């Protein structure tokens, strides 16, 4: 009974760690910098869309972002020669509340690559947010599509300054980009493999003892 419980526990832990790794990759494959901070109402802010592909072979991405508590005023493509196709209704890169682009490059994306910058005007509420909508994903030749949806940024809005509109720096607390470090994900995979192996070895050992 104890042996069966050990095998079941090892197998379950291994599966859970693989699932955790998959979720981490999915959530963080596209990130926003800064992903948090405090902005003055009415100020102008600039955000960078940051690539963090799960592996090599990904050179195309669809990005669909919704901005809450802010008005989008512009999207600037990266300067590395990437090809950008507008994805918003009406054939534009952005609307007042969304950024929707399809971007491709001749070389694979690598962690930290810019997928463009977004300029916004901060609203008069108390909070603001950026969300990665359904359809935000990576793809490439010979690789599986990887989705990246969910919350990308949450911000606090403070009273507007006496000088009116401000830009990134003066009234903004910029925090580091929170893209996932792949080394921690690799650790989870290795740990998962270890637990799966333990479960398999225990099964083989018990069978061998019984037959002996």
mmCIF file of C-alpha atoms in Angstrom:
data_model
loop_
_atom_site.group_PDB
_atom_site.id
_atom_site.type_symbol
_atom_site.label_atom_id
_atom_site.label_comp_id
_atom_site.label_asym_id
_atom_site.label_seq_id
_atom_site.Cartn_x
_atom_site.Cartn_y
_atom_site.Cartn_z
ATOM 1 C CA UNK A 1 0.000 0.000 0.000
ATOM 2 C CA UNK A 2 2.835 2.391 0.921
ATOM 3 C CA UNK A 3 4.665 1.624 -2.324
ATOM 4 C CA UNK A 4 1.590 2.293 -4.441
ATOM 5 C CA UNK A 5 1.028 5.585 -2.612
ATOM 6 C CA UNK A 6 4.658 6.604 -3.244
ATOM 7 C CA UNK A 7 4.380 5.842 -6.965
ATOM 8 C CA UNK A 8 1.109 7.760 -7.222
ATOM 9 C CA UNK A 9 2.495 10.756 -5.317
ATOM 10 C CA UNK A 10 5.679 10.868 -7.430
ATOM 11 C CA UNK A 11 3.737 10.695 -10.687
ATOM 12 C CA UNK A 12 1.245 13.357 -9.541
ATOM 13 C CA UNK A 13 3.984 15.769 -8.441
ATOM 14 C CA UNK A 14 5.767 15.317 -11.752
ATOM 15 C CA UNK A 15 2.638 16.118 -13.745
ATOM 16 C CA UNK A 16 1.886 19.166 -11.573
ATOM 17 C CA UNK A 17 5.383 20.559 -12.133
ATOM 18 C CA UNK A 18 5.106 20.125 -15.903
ATOM 19 C CA UNK A 19 1.731 21.891 -15.843
ATOM 20 C CA UNK A 20 3.176 24.698 -13.712
ATOM 21 C CA UNK A 21 5.977 25.157 -16.240
ATOM 22 C CA UNK A 22 3.499 25.294 -19.122
ATOM 23 C CA UNK A 23 1.377 27.909 -17.354
ATOM 24 C CA UNK A 24 4.429 30.061 -16.565
ATOM 25 C CA UNK A 25 5.532 30.025 -20.193
ATOM 26 C CA UNK A 26 2.044 30.831 -21.415
ATOM 27 C CA UNK A 27 1.502 33.751 -19.051
ATOM 28 C CA UNK A 28 4.894 35.413 -19.530
ATOM 29 C CA UNK A 29 5.645 34.864 -23.220
ATOM 30 C CA UNK A 30 4.724 38.532 -23.845
ATOM 31 C CA UNK A 31 5.232 41.110 -21.101
ATOM 32 C CA UNK A 32 4.928 44.867 -20.626
ATOM 33 C CA UNK A 33 7.609 47.171 -19.245
ATOM 34 C CA UNK A 34 6.976 48.744 -16.831
ATOM 35 C CA UNK A 35 4.418 46.285 -15.470
ATOM 36 C CA UNK A 36 3.563 48.380 -12.406
ATOM 37 C CA UNK A 37 4.074 51.873 -11.053
ATOM 38 C CA UNK A 38 2.400 55.124 -10.042
ATOM 39 C CA UNK A 39 1.346 57.597 -12.738
ATOM 40 C CA UNK A 40 -0.031 61.124 -12.494
ATOM 41 C CA UNK A 41 -3.513 61.634 -13.926
ATOM 42 C CA UNK A 42 -3.294 63.284 -17.344
ATOM 43 C CA UNK A 43 0.362 62.363 -17.830
ATOM 44 C CA UNK A 44 1.804 60.790 -20.968
ATOM 45 C CA UNK A 45 3.403 57.376 -20.507
ATOM 46 C CA UNK A 46 5.250 54.979 -22.797
ATOM 47 C CA UNK A 47 5.191 51.192 -22.446
ATOM 48 C CA UNK A 48 7.403 48.645 -24.197
ATOM 49 C CA UNK A 49 5.965 45.329 -25.396
ATOM 50 C CA UNK A 50 8.666 42.789 -24.531
ATOM 51 C CA UNK A 51 9.182 39.383 -26.155
ATOM 52 C CA UNK A 52 10.018 36.341 -24.063
ATOM 53 C CA UNK A 53 9.561 33.331 -26.381
ATOM 54 C CA UNK A 54 9.615 29.862 -24.781
ATOM 55 C CA UNK A 55 12.240 28.500 -27.187
ATOM 56 C CA UNK A 56 13.998 29.105 -30.494
ATOM 57 C CA UNK A 57 12.076 28.974 -33.753
ATOM 58 C CA UNK A 58 9.498 31.654 -32.937
ATOM 59 C CA UNK A 59 9.675 34.606 -35.329
ATOM 60 C CA UNK A 60 6.035 35.726 -35.512
ATOM 61 C CA UNK A 61 3.599 36.976 -32.894
ATOM 62 C CA UNK A 62 0.073 38.305 -32.586
ATOM 63 C CA UNK A 63 -0.370 40.884 -29.818
ATOM 64 C CA UNK A 64 -3.803 41.993 -28.596
ATOM 65 C CA UNK A 65 -3.767 44.355 -25.615
ATOM 66 C CA UNK A 66 -6.561 46.186 -23.798
ATOM 67 C CA UNK A 67 -5.756 49.330 -21.799
ATOM 68 C CA UNK A 68 -7.981 50.253 -18.865
ATOM 69 C CA UNK A 69 -7.890 53.679 -17.223
ATOM 70 C CA UNK A 70 -5.702 55.026 -20.043
ATOM 71 C CA UNK A 71 -6.210 56.302 -23.587
ATOM 72 C CA UNK A 72 -3.916 54.862 -26.251
ATOM 73 C CA UNK A 73 -2.487 57.617 -28.459
ATOM 74 C CA UNK A 74 0.088 55.728 -30.512
ATOM 75 C CA UNK A 75 2.003 52.560 -31.334
ATOM 76 C CA UNK A 76 5.579 52.639 -32.659
ATOM 77 C CA UNK A 77 6.963 49.453 -34.297
ATOM 78 C CA UNK A 78 10.451 48.235 -33.319
ATOM 79 C CA UNK A 79 13.353 49.548 -35.369
ATOM 80 C CA UNK A 80 14.936 46.190 -36.199
ATOM 81 C CA UNK A 81 13.262 45.663 -39.557
ATOM 82 C CA UNK A 82 10.316 43.616 -38.282
ATOM 83 C CA UNK A 83 7.220 43.475 -40.472
ATOM 84 C CA UNK A 84 4.063 44.718 -38.708
ATOM 85 C CA UNK A 85 0.498 44.144 -39.950
ATOM 86 C CA UNK A 86 -2.347 46.093 -38.268
ATOM 87 C CA UNK A 87 -4.864 43.849 -36.531
ATOM 88 C CA UNK A 88 -7.508 46.212 -35.142
ATOM 89 C CA UNK A 89 -10.918 46.706 -36.705
ATOM 90 C CA UNK A 90 -10.542 49.271 -39.470
ATOM 91 C CA UNK A 91 -7.006 48.212 -40.354
ATOM 92 C CA UNK A 92 -5.120 50.151 -37.667
ATOM 93 C CA UNK A 93 -2.458 49.214 -35.121
ATOM 94 C CA UNK A 94 -4.407 50.690 -32.223
ATOM 95 C CA UNK A 95 -7.659 52.234 -31.013
ATOM 96 C CA UNK A 96 -8.254 54.415 -27.962
ATOM 97 C CA UNK A 97 -8.341 51.327 -25.726
ATOM 98 C CA UNK A 98 -6.503 48.601 -27.650
ATOM 99 C CA UNK A 99 -3.312 47.664 -29.460
ATOM 100 C CA UNK A 100 -3.656 44.828 -31.984
ATOM 101 C CA UNK A 101 -0.717 43.902 -34.200
ATOM 102 C CA UNK A 102 0.733 40.942 -36.075
ATOM 103 C CA UNK A 103 4.513 41.111 -36.149
ATOM 104 C CA UNK A 104 7.083 38.941 -37.935
ATOM 105 C CA UNK A 105 10.867 38.992 -38.208
ATOM 106 C CA UNK A 106 13.449 37.255 -40.390
ATOM 107 C CA UNK A 107 15.308 36.071 -37.269
ATOM 108 C CA UNK A 108 13.876 34.330 -34.217
ATOM 109 C CA UNK A 109 12.683 36.486 -31.350
ATOM 110 C CA UNK A 110 14.863 36.311 -28.243
ATOM 111 C CA UNK A 111 14.034 37.231 -24.665
ATOM 112 C CA UNK A 112 14.090 40.991 -24.206
ATOM 113 C CA UNK A 113 13.367 41.904 -27.829
ATOM 114 C CA UNK A 114 11.065 44.887 -28.243
ATOM 115 C CA UNK A 115 7.824 44.274 -30.121
ATOM 116 C CA UNK A 116 7.152 48.005 -30.197
ATOM 117 C CA UNK A 117 6.199 50.811 -27.831
ATOM 118 C CA UNK A 118 2.787 52.182 -26.867
ATOM 119 C CA UNK A 119 2.079 55.777 -25.854
ATOM 120 C CA UNK A 120 -0.907 56.542 -23.626
ATOM 121 C CA UNK A 121 -2.554 59.380 -21.745
ATOM 122 C CA UNK A 122 -3.385 58.405 -18.176
ATOM 123 C CA UNK A 123 -7.013 58.848 -17.127
ATOM 124 C CA UNK A 124 -8.451 60.534 -14.044
ATOM 125 C CA UNK A 125 -9.423 57.392 -12.113
ATOM 126 C CA UNK A 126 -7.484 55.684 -9.329
ATOM 127 C CA UNK A 127 -6.130 52.626 -11.150
ATOM 128 C CA UNK A 128 -5.101 51.534 -14.645
ATOM 129 C CA UNK A 129 -4.359 48.170 -16.216
ATOM 130 C CA UNK A 130 -3.080 46.384 -19.314
ATOM 131 C CA UNK A 131 -4.490 42.976 -20.288
ATOM 132 C CA UNK A 132 -3.285 40.465 -22.895
ATOM 133 C CA UNK A 133 -6.442 39.395 -24.700
ATOM 134 C CA UNK A 134 -7.290 36.105 -26.388
ATOM 135 C CA UNK A 135 -5.288 35.656 -29.584
ATOM 136 C CA UNK A 136 -2.012 36.940 -28.149
ATOM 137 C CA UNK A 137 0.438 34.212 -29.147
ATOM 138 C CA UNK A 138 3.722 33.179 -30.766
ATOM 139 C CA UNK A 139 4.173 30.986 -33.797
ATOM 140 C CA UNK A 140 6.851 29.931 -36.248
ATOM 141 C CA UNK A 141 7.744 27.298 -38.833
ATOM 142 C CA UNK A 142 7.795 23.821 -37.326
ATOM 143 C CA UNK A 143 6.897 24.909 -33.779
ATOM 144 C CA UNK A 144 3.694 24.784 -31.772
ATOM 145 C CA UNK A 145 1.715 27.973 -31.187
ATOM 146 C CA UNK A 146 2.159 29.333 -27.651
ATOM 147 C CA UNK A 147 -0.537 31.563 -26.157
ATOM 148 C CA UNK A 148 0.171 34.431 -23.751
ATOM 149 C CA UNK A 149 -2.948 35.893 -22.135
ATOM 150 C CA UNK A 150 -3.967 37.494 -18.852
ATOM 151 C CA UNK A 151 -2.854 40.488 -16.817
ATOM 152 C CA UNK A 152 0.210 42.338 -18.136
ATOM 153 C CA UNK A 153 0.288 45.402 -15.899
ATOM 154 C CA UNK A 154 -1.423 47.132 -12.977
ATOM 155 C CA UNK A 155 -0.867 50.765 -12.022
ATOM 156 C CA UNK A 156 -1.897 53.396 -9.495
ATOM 157 C CA UNK A 157 -3.077 56.821 -10.661
ATOM 158 C CA UNK A 158 -2.254 59.842 -8.504
ATOM 159 C CA UNK A 159 -3.544 63.423 -8.656
ATOM 160 C CA UNK A 160 -2.348 65.389 -11.676
ATOM 161 C CA UNK A 161 0.692 67.599 -11.150
ATOM 162 C CA UNK A 162 0.483 71.393 -11.242
ATOM 163 C CA UNK A 163 2.562 71.382 -14.395
ATOM 164 C CA UNK A 164 0.003 69.334 -16.308
ATOM 165 C CA UNK A 165 1.183 66.517 -18.548
ATOM 166 C CA UNK A 166 4.323 64.684 -17.513
ATOM 167 C CA UNK A 167 6.343 61.961 -19.190
ATOM 168 C CA UNK A 168 8.039 58.805 -17.982
ATOM 169 C CA UNK A 169 10.517 59.699 -15.290
ATOM 170 C CA UNK A 170 9.244 62.641 -13.219
ATOM 171 C CA UNK A 171 6.080 61.287 -11.652
ATOM 172 C CA UNK A 172 6.524 57.620 -12.453
ATOM 173 C CA UNK A 173 7.889 54.808 -10.345
ATOM 174 C CA UNK A 174 9.283 52.448 -12.982
ATOM 175 C CA UNK A 175 9.828 48.885 -11.839
ATOM 176 C CA UNK A 176 11.965 46.273 -13.647
ATOM 177 C CA UNK A 177 10.496 44.159 -16.406
ATOM 178 C CA UNK A 178 9.047 40.968 -14.884
ATOM 179 C CA UNK A 179 9.599 38.565 -17.801
ATOM 180 C CA UNK A 180 10.131 34.999 -16.611
ATOM 181 C CA UNK A 181 13.703 33.817 -16.144
ATOM 182 C CA UNK A 182 13.944 30.564 -18.105
ATOM 183 C CA UNK A 183 16.414 29.074 -15.613
ATOM 184 C CA UNK A 184 13.688 28.753 -12.966
ATOM 185 C CA UNK A 185 11.375 27.075 -15.495
ATOM 186 C CA UNK A 186 14.093 24.611 -16.469
ATOM 187 C CA UNK A 187 14.497 23.765 -12.784
ATOM 188 C CA UNK A 188 10.815 22.884 -12.570
ATOM 189 C CA UNK A 189 11.073 20.641 -15.620
ATOM 190 C CA UNK A 190 14.095 18.812 -14.206
ATOM 191 C CA UNK A 191 12.344 18.382 -10.865
ATOM 192 C CA UNK A 192 9.275 17.049 -12.636
ATOM 193 C CA UNK A 193 11.381 14.557 -14.571
ATOM 194 C CA UNK A 194 13.013 13.447 -11.312
ATOM 195 C CA UNK A 195 9.676 12.709 -9.669
ATOM 196 C CA UNK A 196 8.398 10.896 -12.753
ATOM 197 C CA UNK A 197 11.578 8.807 -12.853
ATOM 198 C CA UNK A 198 11.263 7.928 -9.162
ATOM 199 C CA UNK A 199 7.719 6.739 -9.738
ATOM 200 C CA UNK A 200 8.773 4.590 -12.694
ATOM 201 C CA UNK A 201 11.796 3.122 -10.863
ATOM 202 C CA UNK A 202 9.756 2.231 -7.814
ATOM 203 C CA UNK A 203 7.244 0.443 -10.039
ATOM 204 C CA UNK A 204 9.980 -1.566 -11.788
ATOM 205 C CA UNK A 205 11.673 -2.452 -8.482
ATOM 206 C CA UNK A 206 8.489 -3.760 -6.874
ATOM 207 C CA UNK A 207 7.656 -5.856 -9.943
ATOM 208 C CA UNK A 208 11.159 -7.328 -9.941
ATOM 209 C CA UNK A 209 10.911 -8.263 -6.260
ATOM 210 C CA UNK A 210 7.551 -9.938 -6.768
ATOM 211 C CA UNK A 211 8.809 -11.976 -9.720
ATOM 212 C CA UNK A 212 11.967 -12.953 -7.824
#
